[in-house]
mmCIF file of N, CA and C in Angstrom:
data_model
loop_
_atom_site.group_PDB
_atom_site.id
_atom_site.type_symbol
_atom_site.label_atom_id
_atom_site.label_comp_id
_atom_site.label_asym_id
_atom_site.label_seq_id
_atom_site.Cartn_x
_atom_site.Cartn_y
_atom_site.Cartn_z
ATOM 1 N N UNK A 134 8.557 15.151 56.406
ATOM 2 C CA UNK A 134 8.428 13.947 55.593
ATOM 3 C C UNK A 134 7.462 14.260 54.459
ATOM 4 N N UNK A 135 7.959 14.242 53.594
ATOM 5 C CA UNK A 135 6.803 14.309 52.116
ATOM 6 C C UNK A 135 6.181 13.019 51.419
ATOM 7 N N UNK A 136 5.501 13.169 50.605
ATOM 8 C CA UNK A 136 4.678 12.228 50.780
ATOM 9 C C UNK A 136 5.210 11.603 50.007
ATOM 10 N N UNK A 137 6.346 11.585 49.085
ATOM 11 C CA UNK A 137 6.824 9.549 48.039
ATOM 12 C C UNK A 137 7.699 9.761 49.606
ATOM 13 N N UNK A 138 8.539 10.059 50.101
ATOM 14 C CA UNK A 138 9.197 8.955 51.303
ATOM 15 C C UNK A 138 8.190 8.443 52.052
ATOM 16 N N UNK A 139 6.667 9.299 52.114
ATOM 17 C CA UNK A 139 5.761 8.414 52.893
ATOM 18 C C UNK A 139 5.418 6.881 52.270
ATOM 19 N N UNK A 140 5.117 6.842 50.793
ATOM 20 C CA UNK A 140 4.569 5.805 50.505
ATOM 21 C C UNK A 140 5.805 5.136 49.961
ATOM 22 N N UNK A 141 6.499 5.444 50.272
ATOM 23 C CA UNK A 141 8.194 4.709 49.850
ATOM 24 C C UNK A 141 7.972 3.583 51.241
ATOM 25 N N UNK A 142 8.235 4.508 52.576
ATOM 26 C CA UNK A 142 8.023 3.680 53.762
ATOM 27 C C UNK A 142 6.732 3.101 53.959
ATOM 28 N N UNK A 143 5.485 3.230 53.885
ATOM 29 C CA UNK A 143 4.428 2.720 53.894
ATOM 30 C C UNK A 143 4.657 1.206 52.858
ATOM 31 N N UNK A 144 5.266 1.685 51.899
ATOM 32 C CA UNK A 144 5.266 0.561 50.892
ATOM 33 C C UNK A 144 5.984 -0.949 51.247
ATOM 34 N N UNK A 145 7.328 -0.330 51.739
ATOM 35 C CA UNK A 145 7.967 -1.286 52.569
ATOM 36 C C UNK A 145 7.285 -1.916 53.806
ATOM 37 N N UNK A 146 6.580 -1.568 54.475
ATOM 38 C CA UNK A 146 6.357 -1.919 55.815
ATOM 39 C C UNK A 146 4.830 -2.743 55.163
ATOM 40 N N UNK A 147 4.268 -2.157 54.237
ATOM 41 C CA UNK A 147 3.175 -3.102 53.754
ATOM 42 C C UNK A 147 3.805 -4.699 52.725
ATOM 43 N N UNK A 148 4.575 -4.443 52.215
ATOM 44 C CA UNK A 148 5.884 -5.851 51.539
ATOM 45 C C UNK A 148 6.119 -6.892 52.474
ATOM 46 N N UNK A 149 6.440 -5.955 53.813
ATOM 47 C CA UNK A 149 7.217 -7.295 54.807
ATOM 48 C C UNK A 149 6.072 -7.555 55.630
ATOM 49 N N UNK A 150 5.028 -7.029 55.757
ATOM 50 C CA UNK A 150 3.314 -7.416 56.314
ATOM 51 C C UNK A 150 2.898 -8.644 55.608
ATOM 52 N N UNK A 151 3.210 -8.279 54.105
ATOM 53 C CA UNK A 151 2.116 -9.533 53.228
ATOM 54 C C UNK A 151 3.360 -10.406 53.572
ATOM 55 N N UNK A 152 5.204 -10.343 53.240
ATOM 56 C CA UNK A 152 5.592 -11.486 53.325
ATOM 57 C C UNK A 152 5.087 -12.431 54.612
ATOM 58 N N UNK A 153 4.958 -11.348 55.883
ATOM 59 C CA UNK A 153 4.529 -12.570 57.084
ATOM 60 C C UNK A 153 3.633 -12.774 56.770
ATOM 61 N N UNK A 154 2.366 -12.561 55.733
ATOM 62 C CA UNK A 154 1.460 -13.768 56.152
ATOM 63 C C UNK A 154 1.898 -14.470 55.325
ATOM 64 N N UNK A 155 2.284 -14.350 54.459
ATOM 65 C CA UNK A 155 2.732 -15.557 53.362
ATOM 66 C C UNK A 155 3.580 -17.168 54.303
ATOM 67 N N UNK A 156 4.445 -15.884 55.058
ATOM 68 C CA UNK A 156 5.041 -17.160 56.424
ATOM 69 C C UNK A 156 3.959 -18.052 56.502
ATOM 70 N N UNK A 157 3.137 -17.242 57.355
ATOM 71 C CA UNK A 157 1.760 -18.347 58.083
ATOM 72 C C UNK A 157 1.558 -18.874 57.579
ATOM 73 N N UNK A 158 0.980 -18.261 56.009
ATOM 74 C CA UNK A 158 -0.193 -19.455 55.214
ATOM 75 C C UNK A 158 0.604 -20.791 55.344
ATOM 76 N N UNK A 159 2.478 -20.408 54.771
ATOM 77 C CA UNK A 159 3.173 -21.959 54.979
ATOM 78 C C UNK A 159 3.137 -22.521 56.429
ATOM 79 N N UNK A 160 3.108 -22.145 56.916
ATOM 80 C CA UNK A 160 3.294 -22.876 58.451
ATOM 81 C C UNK A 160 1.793 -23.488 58.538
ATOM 82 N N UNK A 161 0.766 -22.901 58.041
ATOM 83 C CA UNK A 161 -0.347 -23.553 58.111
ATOM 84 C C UNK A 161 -0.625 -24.534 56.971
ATOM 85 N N UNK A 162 -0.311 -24.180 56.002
ATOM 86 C CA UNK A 162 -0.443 -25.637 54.767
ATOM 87 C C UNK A 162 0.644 -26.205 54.390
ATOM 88 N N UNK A 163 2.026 -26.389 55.197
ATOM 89 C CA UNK A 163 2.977 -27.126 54.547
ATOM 90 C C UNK A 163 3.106 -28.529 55.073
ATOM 91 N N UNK A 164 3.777 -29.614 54.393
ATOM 92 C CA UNK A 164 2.948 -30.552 55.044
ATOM 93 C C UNK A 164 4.120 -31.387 56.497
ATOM 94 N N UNK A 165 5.023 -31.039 56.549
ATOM 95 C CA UNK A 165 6.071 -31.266 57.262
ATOM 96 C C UNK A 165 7.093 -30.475 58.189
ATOM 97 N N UNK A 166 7.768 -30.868 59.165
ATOM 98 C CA UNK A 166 9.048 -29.549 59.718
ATOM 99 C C UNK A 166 9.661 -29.403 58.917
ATOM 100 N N UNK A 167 9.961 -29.394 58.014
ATOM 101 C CA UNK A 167 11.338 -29.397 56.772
ATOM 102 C C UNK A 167 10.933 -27.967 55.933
ATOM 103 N N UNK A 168 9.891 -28.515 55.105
ATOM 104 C CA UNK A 168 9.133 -27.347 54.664
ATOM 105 C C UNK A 168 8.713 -26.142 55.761
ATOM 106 N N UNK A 169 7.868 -26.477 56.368
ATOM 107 C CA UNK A 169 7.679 -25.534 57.672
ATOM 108 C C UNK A 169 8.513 -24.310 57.732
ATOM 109 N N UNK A 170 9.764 -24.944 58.267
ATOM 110 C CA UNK A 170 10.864 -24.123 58.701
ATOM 111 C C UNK A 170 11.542 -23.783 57.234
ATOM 112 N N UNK A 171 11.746 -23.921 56.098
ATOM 113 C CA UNK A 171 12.187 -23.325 54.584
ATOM 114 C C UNK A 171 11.106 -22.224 54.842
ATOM 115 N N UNK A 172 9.685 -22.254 55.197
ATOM 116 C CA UNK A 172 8.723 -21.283 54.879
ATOM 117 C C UNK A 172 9.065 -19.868 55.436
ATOM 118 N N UNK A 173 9.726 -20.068 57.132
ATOM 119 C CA UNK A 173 9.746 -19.437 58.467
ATOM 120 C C UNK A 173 10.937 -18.763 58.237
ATOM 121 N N UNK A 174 11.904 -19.592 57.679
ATOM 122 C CA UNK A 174 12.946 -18.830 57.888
ATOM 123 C C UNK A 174 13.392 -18.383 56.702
ATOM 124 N N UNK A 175 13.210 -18.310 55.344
ATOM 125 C CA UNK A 175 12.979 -17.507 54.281
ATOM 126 C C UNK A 175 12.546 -16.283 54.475
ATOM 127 N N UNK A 176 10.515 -16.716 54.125
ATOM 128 C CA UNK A 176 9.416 -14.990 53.751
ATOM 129 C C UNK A 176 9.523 -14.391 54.778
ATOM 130 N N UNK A 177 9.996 -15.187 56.304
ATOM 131 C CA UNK A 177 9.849 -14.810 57.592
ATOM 132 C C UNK A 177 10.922 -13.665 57.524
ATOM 133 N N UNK A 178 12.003 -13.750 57.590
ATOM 134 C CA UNK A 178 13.283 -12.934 57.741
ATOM 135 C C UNK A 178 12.882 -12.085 56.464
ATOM 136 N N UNK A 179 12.836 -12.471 55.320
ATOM 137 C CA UNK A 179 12.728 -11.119 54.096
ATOM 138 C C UNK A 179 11.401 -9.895 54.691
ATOM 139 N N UNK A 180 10.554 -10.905 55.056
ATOM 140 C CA UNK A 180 9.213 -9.828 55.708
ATOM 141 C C UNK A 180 9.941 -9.152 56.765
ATOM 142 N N UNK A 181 10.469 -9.443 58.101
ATOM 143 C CA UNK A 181 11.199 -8.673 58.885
ATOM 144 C C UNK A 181 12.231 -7.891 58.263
ATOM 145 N N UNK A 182 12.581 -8.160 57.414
ATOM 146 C CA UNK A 182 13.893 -7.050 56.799
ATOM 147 C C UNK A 182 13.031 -6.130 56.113
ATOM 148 N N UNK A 183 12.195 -6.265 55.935
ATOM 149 C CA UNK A 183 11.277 -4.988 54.389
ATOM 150 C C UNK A 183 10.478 -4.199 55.508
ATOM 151 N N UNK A 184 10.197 -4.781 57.034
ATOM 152 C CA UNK A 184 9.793 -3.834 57.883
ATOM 153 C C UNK A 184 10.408 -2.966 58.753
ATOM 154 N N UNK A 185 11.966 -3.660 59.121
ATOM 155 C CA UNK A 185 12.950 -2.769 59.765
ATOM 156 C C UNK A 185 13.840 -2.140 58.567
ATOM 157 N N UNK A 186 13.681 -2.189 57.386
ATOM 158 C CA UNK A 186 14.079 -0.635 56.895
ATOM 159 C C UNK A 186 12.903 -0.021 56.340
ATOM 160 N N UNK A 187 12.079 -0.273 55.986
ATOM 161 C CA UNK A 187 10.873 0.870 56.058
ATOM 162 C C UNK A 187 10.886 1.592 57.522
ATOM 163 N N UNK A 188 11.410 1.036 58.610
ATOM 164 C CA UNK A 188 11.392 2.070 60.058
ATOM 165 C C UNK A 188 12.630 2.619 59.791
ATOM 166 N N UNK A 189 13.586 2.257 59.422
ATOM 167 C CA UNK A 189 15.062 2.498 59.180
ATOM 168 C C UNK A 189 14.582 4.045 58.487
ATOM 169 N N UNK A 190 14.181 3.664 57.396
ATOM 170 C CA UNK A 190 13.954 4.873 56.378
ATOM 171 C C UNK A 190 12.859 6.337 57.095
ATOM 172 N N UNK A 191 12.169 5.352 57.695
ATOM 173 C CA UNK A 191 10.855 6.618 58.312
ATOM 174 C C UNK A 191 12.065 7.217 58.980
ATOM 175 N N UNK A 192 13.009 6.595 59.924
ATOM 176 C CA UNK A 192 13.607 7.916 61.361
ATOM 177 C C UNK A 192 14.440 8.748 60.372
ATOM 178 N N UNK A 193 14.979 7.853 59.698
ATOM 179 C CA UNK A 193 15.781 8.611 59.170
ATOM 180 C C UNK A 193 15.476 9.781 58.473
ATOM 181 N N UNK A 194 14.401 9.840 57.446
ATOM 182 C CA UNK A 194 13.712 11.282 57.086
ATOM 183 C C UNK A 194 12.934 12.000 57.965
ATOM 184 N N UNK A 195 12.294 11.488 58.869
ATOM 185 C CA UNK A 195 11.896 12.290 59.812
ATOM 186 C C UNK A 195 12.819 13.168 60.371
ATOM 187 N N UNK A 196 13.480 11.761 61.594
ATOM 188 C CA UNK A 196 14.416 12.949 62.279
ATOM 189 C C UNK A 196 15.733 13.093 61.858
ATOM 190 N N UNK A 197 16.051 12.706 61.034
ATOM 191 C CA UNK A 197 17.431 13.370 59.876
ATOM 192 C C UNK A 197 18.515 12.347 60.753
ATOM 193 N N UNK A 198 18.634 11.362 61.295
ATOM 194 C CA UNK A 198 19.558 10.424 61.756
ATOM 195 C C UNK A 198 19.413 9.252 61.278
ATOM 196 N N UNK A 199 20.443 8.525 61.585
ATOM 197 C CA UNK A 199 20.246 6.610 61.332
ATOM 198 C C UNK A 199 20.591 5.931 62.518
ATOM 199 N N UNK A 200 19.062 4.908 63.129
ATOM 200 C CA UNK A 200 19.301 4.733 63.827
ATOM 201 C C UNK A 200 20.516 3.116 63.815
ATOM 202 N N UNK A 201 21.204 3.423 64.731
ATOM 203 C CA UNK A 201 22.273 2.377 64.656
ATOM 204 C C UNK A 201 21.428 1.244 65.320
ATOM 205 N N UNK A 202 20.888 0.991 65.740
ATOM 206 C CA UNK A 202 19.729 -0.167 66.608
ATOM 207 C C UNK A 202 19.040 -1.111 65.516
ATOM 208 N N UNK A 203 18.482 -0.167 64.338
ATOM 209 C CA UNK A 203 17.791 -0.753 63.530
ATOM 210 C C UNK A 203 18.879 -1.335 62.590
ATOM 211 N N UNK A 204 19.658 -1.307 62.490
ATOM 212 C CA UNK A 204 21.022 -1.584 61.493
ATOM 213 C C UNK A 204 21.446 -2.765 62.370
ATOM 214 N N UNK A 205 21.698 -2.533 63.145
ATOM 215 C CA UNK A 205 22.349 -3.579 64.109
ATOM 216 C C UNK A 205 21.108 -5.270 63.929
ATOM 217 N N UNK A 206 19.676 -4.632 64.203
ATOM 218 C CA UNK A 206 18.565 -5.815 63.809
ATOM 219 C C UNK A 206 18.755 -6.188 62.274
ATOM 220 N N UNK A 207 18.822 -5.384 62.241
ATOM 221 C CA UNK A 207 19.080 -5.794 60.242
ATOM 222 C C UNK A 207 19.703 -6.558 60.250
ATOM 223 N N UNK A 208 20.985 -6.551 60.287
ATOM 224 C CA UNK A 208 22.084 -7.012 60.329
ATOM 225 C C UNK A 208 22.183 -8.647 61.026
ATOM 226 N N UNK A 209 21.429 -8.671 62.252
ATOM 227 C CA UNK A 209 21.150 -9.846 63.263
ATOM 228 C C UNK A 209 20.499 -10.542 62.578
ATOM 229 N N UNK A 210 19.295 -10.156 61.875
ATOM 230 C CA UNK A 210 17.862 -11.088 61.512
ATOM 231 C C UNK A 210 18.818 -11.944 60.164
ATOM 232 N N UNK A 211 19.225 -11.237 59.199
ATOM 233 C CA UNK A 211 19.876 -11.103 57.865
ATOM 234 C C UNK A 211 21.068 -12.425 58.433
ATOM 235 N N UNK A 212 21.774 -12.476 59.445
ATOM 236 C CA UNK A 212 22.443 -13.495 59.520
ATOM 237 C C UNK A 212 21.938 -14.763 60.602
ATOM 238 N N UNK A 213 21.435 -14.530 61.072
ATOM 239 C CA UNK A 213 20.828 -15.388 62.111
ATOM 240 C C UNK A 213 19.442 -16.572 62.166
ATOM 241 N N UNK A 214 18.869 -15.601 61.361
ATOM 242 C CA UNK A 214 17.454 -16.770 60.593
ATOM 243 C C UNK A 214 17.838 -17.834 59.682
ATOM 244 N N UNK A 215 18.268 -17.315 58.626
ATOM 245 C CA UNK A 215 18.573 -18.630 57.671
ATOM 246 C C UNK A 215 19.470 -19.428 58.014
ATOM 247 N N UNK A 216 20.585 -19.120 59.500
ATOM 248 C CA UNK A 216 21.031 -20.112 59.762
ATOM 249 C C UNK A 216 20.103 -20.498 61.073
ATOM 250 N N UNK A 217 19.279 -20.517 61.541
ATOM 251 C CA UNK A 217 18.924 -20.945 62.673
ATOM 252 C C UNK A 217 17.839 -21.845 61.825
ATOM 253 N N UNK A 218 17.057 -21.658 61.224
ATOM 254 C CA UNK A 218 16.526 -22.352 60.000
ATOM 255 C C UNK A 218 17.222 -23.313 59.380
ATOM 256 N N UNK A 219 18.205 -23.452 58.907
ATOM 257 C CA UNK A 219 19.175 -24.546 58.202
ATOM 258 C C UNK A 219 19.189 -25.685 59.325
ATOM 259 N N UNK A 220 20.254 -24.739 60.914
ATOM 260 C CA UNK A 220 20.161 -25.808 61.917
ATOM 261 C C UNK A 220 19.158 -26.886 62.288
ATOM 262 N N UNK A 221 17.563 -26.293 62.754
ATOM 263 C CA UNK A 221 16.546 -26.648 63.520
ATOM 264 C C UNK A 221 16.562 -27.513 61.968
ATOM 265 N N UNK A 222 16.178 -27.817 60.492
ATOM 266 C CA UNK A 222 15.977 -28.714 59.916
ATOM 267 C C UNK A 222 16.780 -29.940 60.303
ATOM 268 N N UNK A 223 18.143 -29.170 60.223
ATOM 269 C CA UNK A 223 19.408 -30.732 60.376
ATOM 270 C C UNK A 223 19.224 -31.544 61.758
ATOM 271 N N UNK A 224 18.799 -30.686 62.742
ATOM 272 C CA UNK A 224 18.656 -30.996 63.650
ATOM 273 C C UNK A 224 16.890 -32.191 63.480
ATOM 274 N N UNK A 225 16.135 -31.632 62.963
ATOM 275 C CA UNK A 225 14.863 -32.313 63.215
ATOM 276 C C UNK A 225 15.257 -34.084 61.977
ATOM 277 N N UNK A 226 16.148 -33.628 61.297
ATOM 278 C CA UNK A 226 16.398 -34.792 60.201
ATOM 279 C C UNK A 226 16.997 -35.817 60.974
ATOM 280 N N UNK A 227 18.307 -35.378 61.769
ATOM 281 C CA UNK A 227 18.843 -36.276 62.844
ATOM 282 C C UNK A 227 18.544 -36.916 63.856
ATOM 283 N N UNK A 228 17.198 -36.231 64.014
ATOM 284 C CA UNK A 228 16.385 -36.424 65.867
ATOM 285 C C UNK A 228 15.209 -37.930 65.099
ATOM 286 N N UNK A 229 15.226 -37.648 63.716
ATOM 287 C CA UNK A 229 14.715 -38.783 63.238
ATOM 288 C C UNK A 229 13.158 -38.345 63.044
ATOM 289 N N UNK A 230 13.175 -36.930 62.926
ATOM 290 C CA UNK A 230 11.583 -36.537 62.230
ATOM 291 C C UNK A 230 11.145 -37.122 61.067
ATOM 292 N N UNK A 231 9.723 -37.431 60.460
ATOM 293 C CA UNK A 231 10.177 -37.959 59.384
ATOM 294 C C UNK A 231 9.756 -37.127 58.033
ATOM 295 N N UNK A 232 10.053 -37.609 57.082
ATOM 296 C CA UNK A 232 9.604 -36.704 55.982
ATOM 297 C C UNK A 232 8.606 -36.671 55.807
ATOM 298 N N UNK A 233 7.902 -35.669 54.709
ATOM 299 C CA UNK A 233 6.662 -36.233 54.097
ATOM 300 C C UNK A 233 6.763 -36.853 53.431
ATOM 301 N N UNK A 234 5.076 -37.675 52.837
ATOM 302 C CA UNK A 234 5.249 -38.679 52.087
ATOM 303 C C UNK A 234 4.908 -38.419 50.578
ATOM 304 N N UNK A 235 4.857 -36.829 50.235
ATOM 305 C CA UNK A 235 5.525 -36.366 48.949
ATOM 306 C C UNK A 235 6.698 -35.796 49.088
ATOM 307 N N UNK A 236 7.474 -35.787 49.988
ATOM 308 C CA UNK A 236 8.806 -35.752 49.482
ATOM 309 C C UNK A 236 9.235 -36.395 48.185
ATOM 310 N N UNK A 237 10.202 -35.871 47.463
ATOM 311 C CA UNK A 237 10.858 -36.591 46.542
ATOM 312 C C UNK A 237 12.301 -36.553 46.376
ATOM 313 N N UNK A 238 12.813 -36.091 47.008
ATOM 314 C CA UNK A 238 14.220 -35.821 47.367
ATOM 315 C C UNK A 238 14.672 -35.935 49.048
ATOM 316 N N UNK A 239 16.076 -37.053 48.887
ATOM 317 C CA UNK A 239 16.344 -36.656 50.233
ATOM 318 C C UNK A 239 18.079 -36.367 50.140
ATOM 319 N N UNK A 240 18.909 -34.990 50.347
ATOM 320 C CA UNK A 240 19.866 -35.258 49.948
ATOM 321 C C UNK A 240 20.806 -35.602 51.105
ATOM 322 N N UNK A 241 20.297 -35.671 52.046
ATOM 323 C CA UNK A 241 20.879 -35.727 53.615
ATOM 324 C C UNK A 241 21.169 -37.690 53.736
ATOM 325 N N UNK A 242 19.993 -37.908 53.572
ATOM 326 C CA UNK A 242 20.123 -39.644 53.419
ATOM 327 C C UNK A 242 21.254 -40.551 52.107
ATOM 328 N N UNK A 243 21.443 -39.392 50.880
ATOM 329 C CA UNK A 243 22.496 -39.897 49.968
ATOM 330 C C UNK A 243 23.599 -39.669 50.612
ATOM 331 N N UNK A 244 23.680 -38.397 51.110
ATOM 332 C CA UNK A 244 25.043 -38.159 51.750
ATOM 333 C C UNK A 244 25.666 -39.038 52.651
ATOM 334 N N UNK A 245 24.088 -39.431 53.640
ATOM 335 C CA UNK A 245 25.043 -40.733 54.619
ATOM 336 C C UNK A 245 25.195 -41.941 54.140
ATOM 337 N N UNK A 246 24.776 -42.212 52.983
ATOM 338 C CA UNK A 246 25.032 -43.467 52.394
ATOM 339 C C UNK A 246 26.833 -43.329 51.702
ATOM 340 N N UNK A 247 26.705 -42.387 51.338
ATOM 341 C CA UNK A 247 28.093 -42.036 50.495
ATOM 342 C C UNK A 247 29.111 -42.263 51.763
ATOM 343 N N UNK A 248 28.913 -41.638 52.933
ATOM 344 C CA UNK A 248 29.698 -41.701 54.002
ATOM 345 C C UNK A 248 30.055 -42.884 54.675
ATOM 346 N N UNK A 249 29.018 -43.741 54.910
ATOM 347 C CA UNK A 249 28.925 -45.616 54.911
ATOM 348 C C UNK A 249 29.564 -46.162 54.319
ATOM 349 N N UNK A 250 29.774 -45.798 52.756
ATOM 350 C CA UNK A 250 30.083 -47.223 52.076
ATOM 351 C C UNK A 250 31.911 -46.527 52.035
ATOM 352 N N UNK A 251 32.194 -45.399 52.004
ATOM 353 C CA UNK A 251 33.764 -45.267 52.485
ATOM 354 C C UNK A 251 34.320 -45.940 53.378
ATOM 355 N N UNK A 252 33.497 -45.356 54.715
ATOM 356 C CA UNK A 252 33.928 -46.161 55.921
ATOM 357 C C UNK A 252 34.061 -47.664 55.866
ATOM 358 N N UNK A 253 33.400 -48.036 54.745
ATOM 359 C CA UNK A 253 33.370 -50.090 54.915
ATOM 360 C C UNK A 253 34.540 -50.106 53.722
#
């Protein structure tokens, strides 16, 4: 391993480090589940993706293979967060969480109004 693939991979694995804290800081100053989970399942998944191919990249110059494991997580996180994220919001909107009270948009509540006044 020479040293730009070192700081190639170092670089990556330090990207998806700062994105998770960036996660936290939102999970710690956002003011609602809505936001919360936009925070988590965004920087969250981009930070996990910038750290499993910086490992992606280390085996691979190291030991001259690709591991199919780390491709396979790639691949999982990349489809599975932003929808598990989308869900748990729709889900917390329906369960009757409530917004914040700077919200300024709700497009879930126009939609069921639009859906109401058909039905009548």
């Amino acid at each position: 391993m020479n040293v730009i693939s070192e700081i190639v991979v170092g670089a990556l694995v330090l990207i998806g480090a700062l994105l998770t804290v960036v996660t936290m800081i939102g999970l710690i100053r956002l003011p609602d589940t809505y936001t919360r989970s936009h925070a988590a399942s965004k920087s969250a998944t981009l930070g996990v993706l910038f750290i499993l191919v910086g490992c992606l990249l280390y085996f691979w110059i190291d030991t001259g293979h690709i591991s199919a494991r780390l491709i396979l997580a790639i691949v999982f996180v990349f489809i599975t967060s932003p929808i598990a994220g989308h869900l748990l919001g729709r889900a917390a909107y329906y369960s009757g969480v409530p917004l914040s009270d700077k919200t300024v948009r709700d497009d879930l509540k126009t939609k069921q109004q639009k859906k109401l006044t058909h039905h009548e």
